[in-house]
Tab-separated table of C-alpha atoms and ligand atoms in Angstrom:
chain	number	residue	atom	x	y	z
B	1	MET	CA	-62.415	-29.846	107.618
B	2	GLU	CA	-65.407	-27.415	106.927
B	3	GLU	CA	-66.076	-27.697	110.355
B	4	LEU	CA	-62.654	-26.644	111.715
B	5	ASN	CA	-62.405	-23.852	108.643
B	6	LYS	CA	-65.733	-22.469	110.235
B	7	ILE	CA	-64.176	-22.455	113.711
B	8	CYS	CA	-60.808	-21.048	112.701
B	9	ASP	CA	-62.856	-18.394	110.827
B	10	ALA	CA	-64.831	-17.260	113.992
B	11	ILE	CA	-61.775	-17.148	115.880
B	12	LEU	CA	-59.781	-15.166	113.353
B	13	ASP	CA	-62.909	-12.738	113.462
B	14	TYR	CA	-62.755	-12.506	117.230
B	15	ILE	CA	-58.911	-11.609	117.313
B	16	LYS	CA	-59.202	-9.192	114.417
B	17	SER	CA	-61.498	-7.415	116.155
B	18	SER	CA	-60.187	-7.547	119.250
B	19	GLN	CA	-56.277	-6.245	118.106
B	20	SER	CA	-54.936	-4.099	115.816
B	21	LYS	CA	-54.463	-4.652	112.259
B	22	LEU	CA	-51.028	-4.799	112.758
B	23	ILE	CA	-50.468	-7.420	115.595
B	24	TYR	CA	-53.341	-9.802	113.602
B	25	GLU	CA	-51.821	-9.692	110.503
B	26	LEU	CA	-48.004	-10.119	111.499
B	27	TRP	CA	-49.081	-12.887	114.022
B	28	PHE	CA	-52.614	-14.573	113.461
B	29	GLN	CA	-53.882	-14.300	109.941
B	30	ASP	CA	-52.054	-17.437	108.751
B	31	ILE	CA	-52.939	-19.479	111.566
B	32	GLU	CA	-54.698	-22.552	110.378
B	33	LEU	CA	-56.865	-25.440	112.747
B	34	LEU	CA	-55.663	-28.163	112.096
B	35	SER	CA	-57.780	-30.586	114.771
B	36	LEU	CA	-60.062	-30.309	117.400
B	37	THR	CA	-61.203	-32.481	119.958
B	38	ASP	CA	-62.686	-31.498	123.439
B	39	THR	CA	-59.582	-31.017	125.050
B	40	GLU	CA	-56.857	-30.201	122.676
B	41	ALA	CA	-56.636	-27.801	119.310
B	42	VAL	CA	-53.914	-28.186	117.212
B	43	VAL	CA	-53.382	-24.697	115.207
B	44	GLY	CA	-50.722	-24.714	112.286
B	45	ILE	CA	-48.549	-21.545	111.989
B	46	ASN	CA	-46.281	-21.211	108.639
B	47	TYR	CA	-43.286	-19.847	110.366
B	48	SER	CA	-41.195	-20.713	112.994
B	49	VAL	CA	-40.464	-17.401	114.444
B	50	LYS	CA	-44.361	-16.980	114.601
B	51	LYS	CA	-45.035	-20.120	116.426
B	52	ARG	CA	-42.569	-19.055	118.996
B	53	PHE	CA	-44.333	-15.808	119.159
B	54	LEU	CA	-47.372	-17.386	119.610
B	55	GLU	CA	-46.713	-19.856	122.338
B	56	THR	CA	-45.390	-17.259	124.123
B	57	LYS	CA	-46.316	-14.119	123.731
B	58	TYR	CA	-49.238	-14.378	122.393
B	59	LYS	CA	-50.788	-17.354	123.913
B	60	PRO	CA	-53.210	-15.510	125.984
B	61	ILE	CA	-55.102	-14.153	123.224
B	62	LEU	CA	-55.516	-17.194	121.493
B	63	ASP	CA	-56.220	-19.060	125.012
B	64	ASP	CA	-59.142	-15.972	125.160
B	65	ALA	CA	-60.043	-16.249	121.245
B	66	PHE	CA	-61.023	-20.237	121.877
B	67	LYS	CA	-62.600	-19.805	125.105
B	68	SER	CA	-65.157	-17.251	123.888
B	69	ILE	CA	-65.909	-18.918	120.211
B	70	LEU	CA	-66.105	-22.570	121.560
B	71	GLY	CA	-67.226	-21.749	125.341
B	72	PHE	CA	-64.870	-23.602	127.214
B	73	GLU	CA	-61.285	-23.768	127.805
B	74	ILE	CA	-59.070	-25.284	125.669
B	75	ASP	CA	-55.078	-26.730	125.519
B	76	ILE	CA	-54.083	-25.217	122.468
B	77	LYS	CA	-50.436	-26.862	120.924
B	78	ILE	CA	-48.921	-24.904	118.031
B	79	VAL	CA	-47.388	-26.420	115.132
B	80	LEU	CA	-45.387	-25.697	112.306
B	81	THR	CA	-47.721	-26.125	109.188
B	82	GLU	CA	-46.386	-27.901	105.977
B	83	ASN	CA	-46.948	-25.121	103.739
B	84	ALA	CA	-43.360	-26.002	101.596
B	85	ASP	CA	-43.505	-22.483	99.552
B	86	ASN	CA	-43.286	-20.326	103.015
B	87	PRO	CA	-40.310	-22.800	104.819
B	88	GLU	CA	-39.489	-21.595	108.108
B	89	PRO	CA	-36.541	-19.130	109.209
B	90	ILE	CA	-33.143	-20.148	108.041
B	91	SER	CA	-30.493	-21.445	110.683
B	92	ILE	CA	-27.538	-20.026	107.967
B	93	SER	CA	-24.457	-20.988	109.682
B	94	PRO	CA	-22.343	-17.303	110.508
B	95	VAL	CA	-21.093	-16.017	107.506
B	96	PRO	CA	-18.016	-13.841	108.044
B	97	VAL	CA	-18.889	-10.278	109.041
B	98	ARG	CA	-15.953	-7.730	108.311
B	99	GLU	CA	-14.599	-6.768	111.581
B	100	ASN	CA	-15.162	-2.940	111.163
B	101	LYS	CA	-18.686	-3.095	110.457
B	102	PRO	CA	-21.480	-3.544	112.976
B	103	VAL	CA	-23.580	-7.399	112.845
B	104	LYS	CA	-26.885	-5.901	112.019
B	105	GLU	CA	-29.536	-7.423	114.493
B	106	GLU	CA	-32.199	-9.557	113.255
B	107	SER	CA	-35.604	-7.886	113.891
B	108	ALA	CA	-38.220	-10.804	113.748
B	109	THR	CA	-39.536	-9.233	110.669
B	110	GLU	CA	-36.432	-9.795	108.408
B	111	GLN	CA	-36.526	-13.450	109.766
B	112	ILE	CA	-39.863	-14.010	108.789
B	113	ASN	CA	-38.856	-12.808	105.284
B	114	GLU	CA	-35.891	-14.674	105.329
B	115	PRO	CA	-35.897	-18.169	103.707
B	116	SER	CA	-35.235	-21.420	105.455
B	117	ILE	CA	-35.146	-24.718	105.776
B	118	ILE	CA	-37.815	-26.962	107.070
B	119	SER	CA	-36.130	-29.297	109.316
B	120	ARG	CA	-38.814	-31.939	109.133
B	121	TYR	CA	-37.302	-32.697	105.636
B	122	THR	CA	-34.956	-35.226	106.182
B	123	PHE	CA	-33.907	-38.285	103.869
B	124	ASP	CA	-35.467	-40.454	106.021
B	125	ASN	CA	-38.798	-39.646	105.624
B	126	PHE	CA	-38.477	-39.308	101.597
B	127	VAL	CA	-39.944	-42.076	100.135
B	128	VAL	CA	-37.880	-43.351	97.049
B	129	GLY	CA	-39.627	-44.865	93.993
B	130	GLU	CA	-38.893	-45.286	89.840
B	131	SER	CA	-39.865	-41.802	89.338
B	132	ASN	CA	-37.776	-39.960	91.973
B	133	LYS	CA	-35.029	-42.505	92.605
B	134	PHE	CA	-32.167	-40.836	90.162
B	135	VAL	CA	-32.572	-37.631	91.499
B	136	HIS	CA	-32.348	-38.765	95.373
B	137	ALA	CA	-29.463	-41.139	94.684
B	138	ALA	CA	-27.815	-37.783	93.287
B	139	CYS	CA	-28.844	-35.728	96.186
B	140	VAL	CA	-27.298	-38.125	98.402
B	141	ALA	CA	-23.938	-38.403	96.528
B	142	VAL	CA	-23.709	-34.309	96.466
B	143	THR	CA	-24.264	-34.369	100.426
B	144	LYS	CA	-21.616	-37.366	100.786
B	145	ASP	CA	-18.971	-35.604	98.994
B	146	ILE	CA	-19.667	-32.223	101.079
B	147	ILE	CA	-19.965	-34.565	104.356
B	148	ASN	CA	-16.447	-35.888	103.552
B	149	GLU	CA	-15.242	-32.465	102.240
B	150	SER	CA	-14.214	-34.247	98.998
B	151	ILE	CA	-12.486	-31.794	96.704
B	152	SER	CA	-13.928	-33.095	93.604
B	153	LYS	CA	-17.582	-32.935	93.222
B	154	THR	CA	-19.680	-35.607	91.567
B	155	TYR	CA	-22.289	-33.292	90.397
B	156	ASN	CA	-21.943	-29.753	90.363
B	157	PRO	CA	-24.197	-28.410	89.396
B	158	LEU	CA	-26.920	-30.398	90.359
B	159	PHE	CA	-29.778	-29.068	88.924
B	160	ILE	CA	-33.244	-30.504	89.687
B	161	TRP	CA	-36.585	-30.094	88.059
B	162	GLY	CA	-40.066	-31.408	87.921
B	163	HIS	CA	-43.062	-30.344	88.768
B	164	SER	CA	-44.599	-28.420	91.422
B	165	GLY	CA	-45.210	-31.046	94.447
B	166	LEU	CA	-42.856	-33.726	93.668
B	167	GLY	CA	-40.331	-33.330	96.561
B	168	LYS	CA	-37.848	-30.969	94.972
B	169	THR	CA	-37.911	-28.341	98.026
B	170	HIS	CA	-38.198	-31.619	100.719
B	171	LEU	CA	-35.299	-32.705	98.830
B	172	LEU	CA	-32.933	-29.213	99.224
B	173	CYS	CA	-33.835	-29.452	102.625
B	174	ALA	CA	-32.604	-33.093	103.323
B	175	ILE	CA	-29.155	-32.152	101.952
B	176	THR	CA	-28.804	-28.871	104.404
B	177	ASN	CA	-30.468	-31.018	107.308
B	178	GLU	CA	-28.210	-33.624	106.595
B	179	ILE	CA	-25.027	-31.605	106.382
B	180	LYS	CA	-25.997	-29.473	109.436
B	181	LYS	CA	-26.548	-32.861	111.307
B	182	LYS	CA	-22.900	-34.060	110.631
B	183	ASN	CA	-20.799	-30.674	110.697
B	184	LYS	CA	-22.443	-27.779	112.507
B	185	ASN	CA	-20.002	-25.604	110.917
B	186	ALA	CA	-20.640	-25.856	107.462
B	187	LYS	CA	-21.299	-22.870	105.572
B	188	ILE	CA	-24.442	-23.162	103.665
B	189	ILE	CA	-26.905	-20.739	102.279
B	190	TYR	CA	-30.329	-22.227	100.916
B	191	LYS	CA	-32.454	-19.634	99.319
B	192	LYS	CA	-35.593	-19.312	97.486
B	193	GLY	CA	-34.968	-17.937	93.674
B	194	GLU	CA	-37.595	-14.844	94.907
B	195	ASP	CA	-35.604	-14.122	97.579
B	196	PHE	CA	-32.112	-14.121	96.189
B	197	THR	CA	-33.755	-11.600	93.777
B	198	ASN	CA	-34.915	-9.451	96.603
B	199	GLU	CA	-32.142	-9.558	98.709
B	200	LEU	CA	-30.085	-8.223	95.393
B	201	ILE	CA	-32.080	-5.662	94.788
B	202	SER	CA	-32.226	-4.102	97.994
B	203	CYS	CA	-28.620	-5.101	98.257
B	204	LEU	CA	-28.599	-2.477	95.460
B	205	GLN	CA	-30.797	0.096	96.454
B	206	ASN	CA	-28.655	0.261	99.670
B	207	LYS	CA	-25.629	0.211	97.952
B	208	THR	CA	-24.200	-3.120	100.251
B	209	MET	CA	-23.379	-5.081	96.892
B	210	PRO	CA	-19.802	-6.274	98.777
B	211	GLN	CA	-21.217	-7.428	101.926
B	212	PHE	CA	-23.858	-9.521	99.536
B	213	ARG	CA	-21.091	-11.128	97.373
B	214	ASP	CA	-18.874	-11.905	100.615
B	215	LYS	CA	-21.756	-13.477	101.548
B	216	TYR	CA	-22.695	-15.621	98.811
B	217	ARG	CA	-19.038	-16.242	97.640
B	218	SER	CA	-17.926	-17.544	101.206
B	219	VAL	CA	-20.384	-20.570	101.457
B	220	ASP	CA	-19.697	-24.292	100.935
B	221	ILE	CA	-22.506	-24.876	99.394
B	222	LEU	CA	-25.467	-22.694	97.866
B	223	LEU	CA	-28.960	-24.384	97.528
B	224	ILE	CA	-31.304	-21.776	95.152
B	225	ASP	CA	-34.592	-23.371	95.300
B	226	ASP	CA	-37.365	-22.271	92.044
B	227	ILE	CA	-34.171	-20.426	90.177
B	228	HIS	CA	-36.588	-20.086	87.197
B	229	PHE	CA	-37.445	-16.660	88.994
B	230	ILE	CA	-34.109	-15.295	88.319
B	231	ALA	CA	-35.287	-15.527	84.544
B	232	GLY	CA	-35.748	-12.279	82.713
B	233	LYS	CA	-34.021	-10.437	86.067
B	234	GLU	CA	-30.754	-9.074	84.316
B	235	SER	CA	-29.170	-7.685	87.315
B	236	THR	CA	-29.720	-11.116	88.994
B	237	GLN	CA	-28.683	-13.391	86.833
B	238	GLU	CA	-25.855	-10.810	86.226
B	239	GLU	CA	-24.684	-11.165	89.880
B	240	PHE	CA	-25.943	-15.143	89.827
B	241	PHE	CA	-23.451	-15.771	86.879
B	242	ASN	CA	-20.788	-14.448	89.133
B	243	THR	CA	-21.270	-15.908	92.176
B	244	PHE	CA	-21.897	-19.179	90.271
B	245	ASN	CA	-18.424	-19.350	88.397
B	246	LYS	CA	-16.468	-17.966	91.752
B	247	MET	CA	-17.974	-20.952	93.410
B	248	HIS	CA	-17.425	-23.523	90.802
B	249	ASP	CA	-14.192	-22.387	90.568
B	250	ASP	CA	-13.485	-22.869	93.779
B	251	GLN	CA	-15.180	-26.268	93.895
B	252	LYS	CA	-17.999	-25.335	95.864
B	253	GLN	CA	-21.311	-26.797	95.830
B	254	ILE	CA	-24.236	-25.594	93.687
B	255	ILE	CA	-28.030	-27.204	93.846
B	256	LEU	CA	-30.741	-25.523	91.659
B	257	THR	CA	-34.092	-26.574	91.515
B	258	SER	CA	-36.755	-25.558	89.105
B	259	ASP	CA	-40.185	-26.408	87.321
B	260	ARG	CA	-38.640	-27.035	84.046
B	261	PRO	CA	-35.004	-27.495	82.561
B	262	PRO	CA	-32.767	-24.823	82.179
B	263	LYS	CA	-33.295	-24.614	78.318
B	264	ASP	CA	-37.204	-23.870	78.941
B	265	ILE	CA	-36.688	-21.112	80.975
B	266	LYS	CA	-37.687	-18.485	78.741
B	267	THR	CA	-35.194	-15.101	79.012
B	268	LEU	CA	-32.876	-16.992	81.015
B	269	GLU	CA	-29.551	-15.919	79.359
B	270	GLU	CA	-27.856	-18.450	77.733
B	271	ARG	CA	-24.438	-18.136	79.445
B	272	LEU	CA	-26.667	-18.933	82.689
B	273	VAL	CA	-28.397	-22.077	80.372
B	274	THR	CA	-24.757	-23.076	79.698
B	275	ARG	CA	-23.263	-23.044	83.063
B	276	PHE	CA	-26.339	-25.285	84.474
B	277	GLU	CA	-25.626	-27.891	82.078
B	278	TRP	CA	-22.417	-27.988	83.232
B	279	GLY	CA	-23.262	-30.272	85.811
B	280	ILE	CA	-26.072	-33.018	85.790
B	281	ILE	CA	-29.778	-32.637	85.186
B	282	ALA	CA	-32.130	-34.458	86.976
B	283	GLU	CA	-35.651	-34.929	85.935
B	284	ILE	CA	-38.102	-35.812	89.168
B	285	ASN	CA	-41.153	-37.435	87.762
B	286	PRO	CA	-45.011	-38.099	88.599
B	287	PRO	CA	-45.366	-40.898	91.165
B	288	SER	CA	-46.616	-44.304	90.251
B	289	PHE	CA	-48.646	-46.042	91.645
B	290	GLU	CA	-46.922	-47.690	94.096
B	291	LEU	CA	-45.163	-44.779	94.598
B	292	ARG	CA	-48.528	-43.071	95.516
B	293	ALA	CA	-49.416	-46.018	97.658
B	294	ALA	CA	-45.960	-46.081	99.647
B	295	ILE	CA	-46.113	-42.192	100.227
B	296	ILE	CA	-49.846	-42.648	101.392
B	297	LYS	CA	-48.812	-45.192	104.333
B	298	LYS	CA	-45.704	-43.058	105.068
B	299	LYS	CA	-47.995	-40.357	105.838
B	300	ALA	CA	-50.903	-41.819	107.514
B	301	GLU	CA	-47.818	-43.575	109.894
B	302	GLU	CA	-46.340	-39.802	110.654
B	303	LEU	CA	-50.037	-38.485	111.456
B	304	SER	CA	-50.448	-41.883	113.608
B	305	ILE	CA	-53.782	-42.798	111.691
B	306	THR	CA	-54.308	-46.334	110.177
B	307	ILE	CA	-55.608	-46.691	106.574
B	308	ASP	CA	-56.231	-50.004	105.423
B	309	ASN	CA	-54.739	-51.183	102.435
B	310	ASP	CA	-58.369	-51.014	100.106
B	311	ILE	CA	-58.484	-47.833	101.101
B	312	VAL	CA	-54.787	-47.218	100.833
B	313	ASN	CA	-55.574	-48.316	96.929
B	314	PHE	CA	-58.265	-46.432	96.447
B	315	LEU	CA	-56.421	-43.153	97.111
B	316	ALA	CA	-53.477	-44.032	95.532
B	317	GLU	CA	-56.043	-44.384	92.190
B	318	LYS	CA	-57.394	-41.179	92.492
B	319	LEU	CA	-54.944	-38.631	93.603
B	320	GLN	CA	-52.579	-38.558	91.077
B	321	SER	CA	-51.534	-35.212	90.656
B	322	ASN	CA	-48.369	-34.583	93.079
B	323	ILE	CA	-47.267	-35.268	96.557
B	324	ARG	CA	-48.432	-32.412	98.058
B	325	GLN	CA	-52.452	-32.975	97.078
B	326	ILE	CA	-51.927	-36.805	98.616
B	327	GLU	CA	-50.682	-35.245	101.618
B	328	GLY	CA	-53.341	-32.826	102.129
B	329	ALA	CA	-55.874	-35.215	101.559
B	330	ILE	CA	-54.462	-37.517	104.356
B	331	LYS	CA	-54.370	-34.701	106.320
B	332	LYS	CA	-58.208	-34.155	105.763
B	333	ILE	CA	-58.797	-37.481	106.596
B	334	ALA	CA	-56.827	-37.510	110.065
B	335	ALA	CA	-58.754	-33.894	111.108
B	336	ILE	CA	-61.939	-35.439	110.244
B	337	SER	CA	-61.666	-38.771	111.973
B	338	SER	CA	-60.170	-36.948	115.256
B	339	LEU	CA	-62.621	-34.332	115.291
B	340	THR	CA	-65.736	-36.434	114.597
B	341	ALA	CA	-64.347	-39.332	116.654
B	342	THR	CA	-64.920	-42.065	113.751
B	343	PRO	CA	-62.766	-44.451	112.181
B	344	ILE	CA	-60.796	-43.815	108.863
B	345	THR	CA	-63.699	-46.184	106.359
B	346	MET	CA	-63.579	-46.279	102.921
B	347	ASP	CA	-66.968	-44.308	102.853
B	348	MET	CA	-65.515	-41.427	104.889
B	349	CYS	CA	-62.513	-41.161	102.608
B	350	LYS	CA	-64.273	-41.362	99.391
B	351	ARG	CA	-65.964	-38.251	100.902
B	352	CYS	CA	-62.863	-36.336	102.011
B	353	VAL	CA	-61.365	-36.794	98.605
B	354	ALA	CA	-63.990	-35.862	96.672
B	355	ASP	CA	-62.899	-32.295	96.140
B	356	PHE	CA	-59.473	-33.237	95.297
B	357	ILE	CA	-60.956	-35.683	92.506
B	358	SER	CA	-61.488	-34.193	88.968
B	359	GLY	CA	-65.452	-35.428	87.611
B	360	THR	CA	-67.076	-34.525	90.784
B	361	VAL	CA	-67.195	-30.766	89.858
B	362	PRO	CA	-70.107	-29.953	87.550
B	363	VAL	CA	-69.214	-29.213	83.934
B	364	SER	CA	-69.888	-25.606	84.090
B	365	VAL	CA	-67.743	-24.931	87.044
B	366	MET	CA	-65.013	-26.556	85.641
B	367	CYS	CA	-65.081	-24.663	82.420
B	368	ASP	CA	-65.347	-21.643	84.506
B	369	LYS	CA	-62.257	-22.647	86.141
B	370	ILE	CA	-60.659	-23.469	83.303
B	371	ILE	CA	-61.074	-20.227	81.544
B	372	HIS	CA	-60.283	-18.559	84.565
B	373	CYS	CA	-57.119	-20.315	85.249
B	374	VAL	CA	-55.921	-20.147	81.484
B	375	ALA	CA	-57.202	-15.801	81.675
B	376	GLU	CA	-54.714	-15.476	84.149
B	377	LYS	CA	-51.989	-17.286	83.515
B	378	TYR	CA	-51.479	-16.186	79.840
B	379	ASN	CA	-52.428	-12.297	81.305
B	380	VAL	CA	-55.290	-11.830	78.944
B	381	SER	CA	-59.129	-11.229	80.266
B	382	VAL	CA	-61.738	-13.987	80.609
B	383	GLU	CA	-63.662	-12.033	77.461
B	384	ASP	CA	-60.965	-12.194	75.590
B	385	ILE	CA	-60.973	-15.810	75.656
B	386	LYS	CA	-64.323	-15.783	74.963
B	387	SER	CA	-64.658	-13.408	72.149
B	388	SER	CA	-63.403	-13.676	68.512
B	389	LYS	CA	-60.502	-11.662	69.240
B	390	ARG	CA	-57.519	-12.987	66.726
B	391	ASN	CA	-54.398	-11.333	68.653
B	392	LYS	CA	-51.585	-13.885	69.445
B	393	GLU	CA	-51.877	-13.838	72.730
B	394	ILE	CA	-55.616	-14.317	72.734
B	395	THR	CA	-55.700	-16.834	70.448
B	396	ASN	CA	-53.018	-19.131	72.200
B	397	ALA	CA	-54.692	-18.723	75.447
B	398	ARG	CA	-58.187	-19.596	73.674
B	399	HIS	CA	-56.365	-22.491	71.963
B	400	ILE	CA	-55.323	-23.727	75.341
B	401	ALA	CA	-58.581	-23.313	77.407
B	402	VAL	CA	-60.210	-25.645	74.582
B	403	TYR	CA	-57.680	-28.380	75.026
B	404	LEU	CA	-58.220	-28.269	78.614
B	405	MET	CA	-62.033	-28.436	78.368
B	406	LYS	CA	-61.353	-31.423	76.220
B	407	GLU	CA	-59.105	-32.879	78.617
B	408	MET	CA	-60.709	-32.156	82.166
B	409	THR	CA	-64.408	-32.562	81.290
B	410	ASN	CA	-66.093	-35.436	79.172
B	411	MET	CA	-67.475	-32.777	76.807
B	412	THR	CA	-68.295	-33.218	73.331
B	413	GLN	CA	-66.297	-30.734	70.626
B	414	THR	CA	-69.732	-29.908	69.877
B	415	SER	CA	-70.846	-28.630	73.293
B	416	ILE	CA	-67.448	-26.828	73.992
B	417	GLY	CA	-68.144	-24.968	70.791
B	418	ASP	CA	-71.532	-24.418	72.162
B	419	TYR	CA	-69.918	-23.018	75.211
B	420	LEU	CA	-67.588	-20.610	73.602
B	421	ASP	CA	-69.725	-19.780	70.540
B	422	LYS	CA	-67.412	-21.273	68.206
B	423	ASP	CA	-68.247	-23.661	65.708
B	424	HIS	CA	-66.809	-27.014	65.110
B	425	ALA	CA	-64.311	-26.406	63.172
B	426	THR	CA	-62.525	-23.644	64.911
B	427	ILE	CA	-62.843	-26.079	68.048
B	428	ASN	CA	-61.279	-29.201	65.929
B	429	PHE	CA	-58.425	-26.651	64.981
B	430	SER	CA	-57.418	-25.912	68.514
B	431	LEU	CA	-57.404	-29.527	69.289
B	432	LYS	CA	-54.917	-30.151	66.682
B	433	LYS	CA	-52.776	-26.815	67.386
B	434	ILE	CA	-52.486	-27.635	70.692
B	435	LYS	CA	-51.815	-31.439	70.761
B	436	ASP	CA	-48.980	-30.653	67.891
B	437	SER	CA	-47.149	-27.960	69.954
B	438	ILE	CA	-47.382	-29.989	72.910
B	439	LYS	CA	-45.170	-33.417	70.916
B	440	GLU	CA	-42.888	-30.323	70.326
B	441	SER	CA	-42.227	-28.383	73.383
B	442	LYS	CA	-41.745	-30.094	76.656
B	443	PHE	CA	-42.035	-26.807	78.149
B	444	LEU	CA	-45.500	-26.155	76.790
B	445	GLU	CA	-46.569	-29.596	78.364
B	446	SER	CA	-45.145	-28.628	81.554
B	447	GLU	CA	-47.067	-25.461	81.516
B	448	ILE	CA	-50.409	-27.618	80.703
B	449	SER	CA	-49.888	-29.889	83.306
B	450	GLU	CA	-49.462	-27.444	86.030
B	451	LEU	CA	-52.585	-25.913	84.465
B	452	ILE	CA	-54.450	-28.532	84.983
B	453	GLN	CA	-52.920	-29.041	88.915
B	454	LYS	CA	-53.656	-25.287	89.253
B	455	ILE	CA	-57.575	-26.074	88.024
B	456	LYS	CA	-57.628	-29.285	89.942
B	457	SER	CA	-56.704	-27.517	93.325
V	1	ADP	P1	-41.927	-29.176	94.945
V	1	ADP	O1	-41.047	-28.166	95.628
V	1	ADP	O2	-41.016	-29.919	94.091
V	1	ADP	O3	-43.066	-28.634	94.587
V	1	ADP	P2	-42.370	-30.295	97.630
V	1	ADP	O4	-40.721	-30.812	98.149
V	1	ADP	O5	-42.759	-29.033	98.317
V	1	ADP	O6	-42.769	-29.841	96.385
V	1	ADP	O7	-43.224	-31.696	98.181
V	1	ADP	C1	-44.321	-31.268	98.522
V	1	ADP	C2	-44.818	-32.223	99.780
V	1	ADP	O8	-44.841	-33.736	99.353
V	1	ADP	C3	-43.752	-31.978	101.340
V	1	ADP	O9	-44.837	-31.817	101.883
V	1	ADP	C4	-42.834	-33.168	100.876
V	1	ADP	O10	-42.366	-33.682	102.049
V	1	ADP	C5	-44.005	-34.020	100.181
V	1	ADP	N1	-43.316	-34.963	99.474
V	1	ADP	C6	-42.687	-34.955	98.059
V	1	ADP	N2	-41.986	-36.035	97.942
V	1	ADP	C7	-42.266	-36.909	98.477
V	1	ADP	C8	-41.543	-38.024	98.890
V	1	ADP	N3	-40.866	-38.994	98.313
V	1	ADP	N4	-41.432	-38.710	99.895
V	1	ADP	C9	-42.341	-38.414	101.036
V	1	ADP	N5	-42.649	-36.950	101.070
V	1	ADP	C10	-42.610	-36.112	99.995
V	2	MG	MG1	-40.962	-26.258	95.897
């Protein structure tokens, strides 16, 4: 993987120096080199529009860059990368446009900013286990309602919540793809909470709110991914509230995802929380060992690699954070195996996943990482955490940093105290404080496990 990254960096440097900044940033800067043999390079890119342009207009630039860096000609295959946070451009069904308004042609840039549906994410390739079977069943039921055009909806709204990387976006895409497959004319909008907000702000600025309302209120199904993003944004919440009510009254389906339950979304208006609770709230839990093993097998099959059972078990044991991490590891194993033309052995896999697993990182590096991530999350500085300042935000961040150092390293309380220049009693107090708070707040628990994932990544 390191080798691939190095080659990719060299290729990007080459393109950067030969093209304008705009062209480079728009089309090339996000490419990834996924695999390389002596005849073929697989290049990943995060949007289908970019993929199309790279395959058509910009292919000679890529050919030239590879030839210069590698020293020989190579076939370049361009594929979409699996980056759930950057879904590829959407194929939203046509939304009625007023007769007298000219239909604005979408430029490539606008399409890039427009979130959409990853066609690869389907129900078929979603592996079901104990931790996600309820959410899965709810999604299937909702999809059936839409396909059968049922008037009464089983779950409306369907609110899915769970930590990052557990399959929320996958399920929303699966619903959309399934409906599109069965009913090409279904009017569906899939939006990231962030994009919904940005679109709304720009409509407010451009005084095009009527079109915005028409667009959202005329759909049959509205999916908003990561709805927590609208928290604290008053005008967005207001508009969403109105859209929600109108759609709900008209028996239109609404599906929302979030990394926490509605009541834990800070500064989400009470009336919105209540609305979200009208339907069903389904939690997606971290995968069990069995589900992790099943997912590893499925992903290996998708990448056309074979992994022995004892290696599958080893990986399922070690890769516990989330499914995105599992996917990353399997891809890395596949890339190294193909790049070095070596079979997939236990030793090779151990090396591949070493950096995915905590405990292999030196303690000091881990502590620095913990403090850095906590400081960033709670908007304080690293120095603040290490200081003796006692304001509320800083003390809270310090307590969490101490708790994570205890959880994520094998340090004793004394050595944590030494590291932060605090006495044993202070460390003890921080640990107790966070342990107690976690018992009372699921939200804190979820924030902490998110931090752990971030620190490990
Ligand atoms: P979230 O939106 O919850 O952060 P994603 O839906 O983006 O998570 O999932 C992360 C990656 O893990 C995706 O590539 C997705 O395909 C994969 N994934 C998650 N859950 C499953 C599952 N049950 N079966 C197969 N792949 C899964
Ligand atoms: Mg997601």
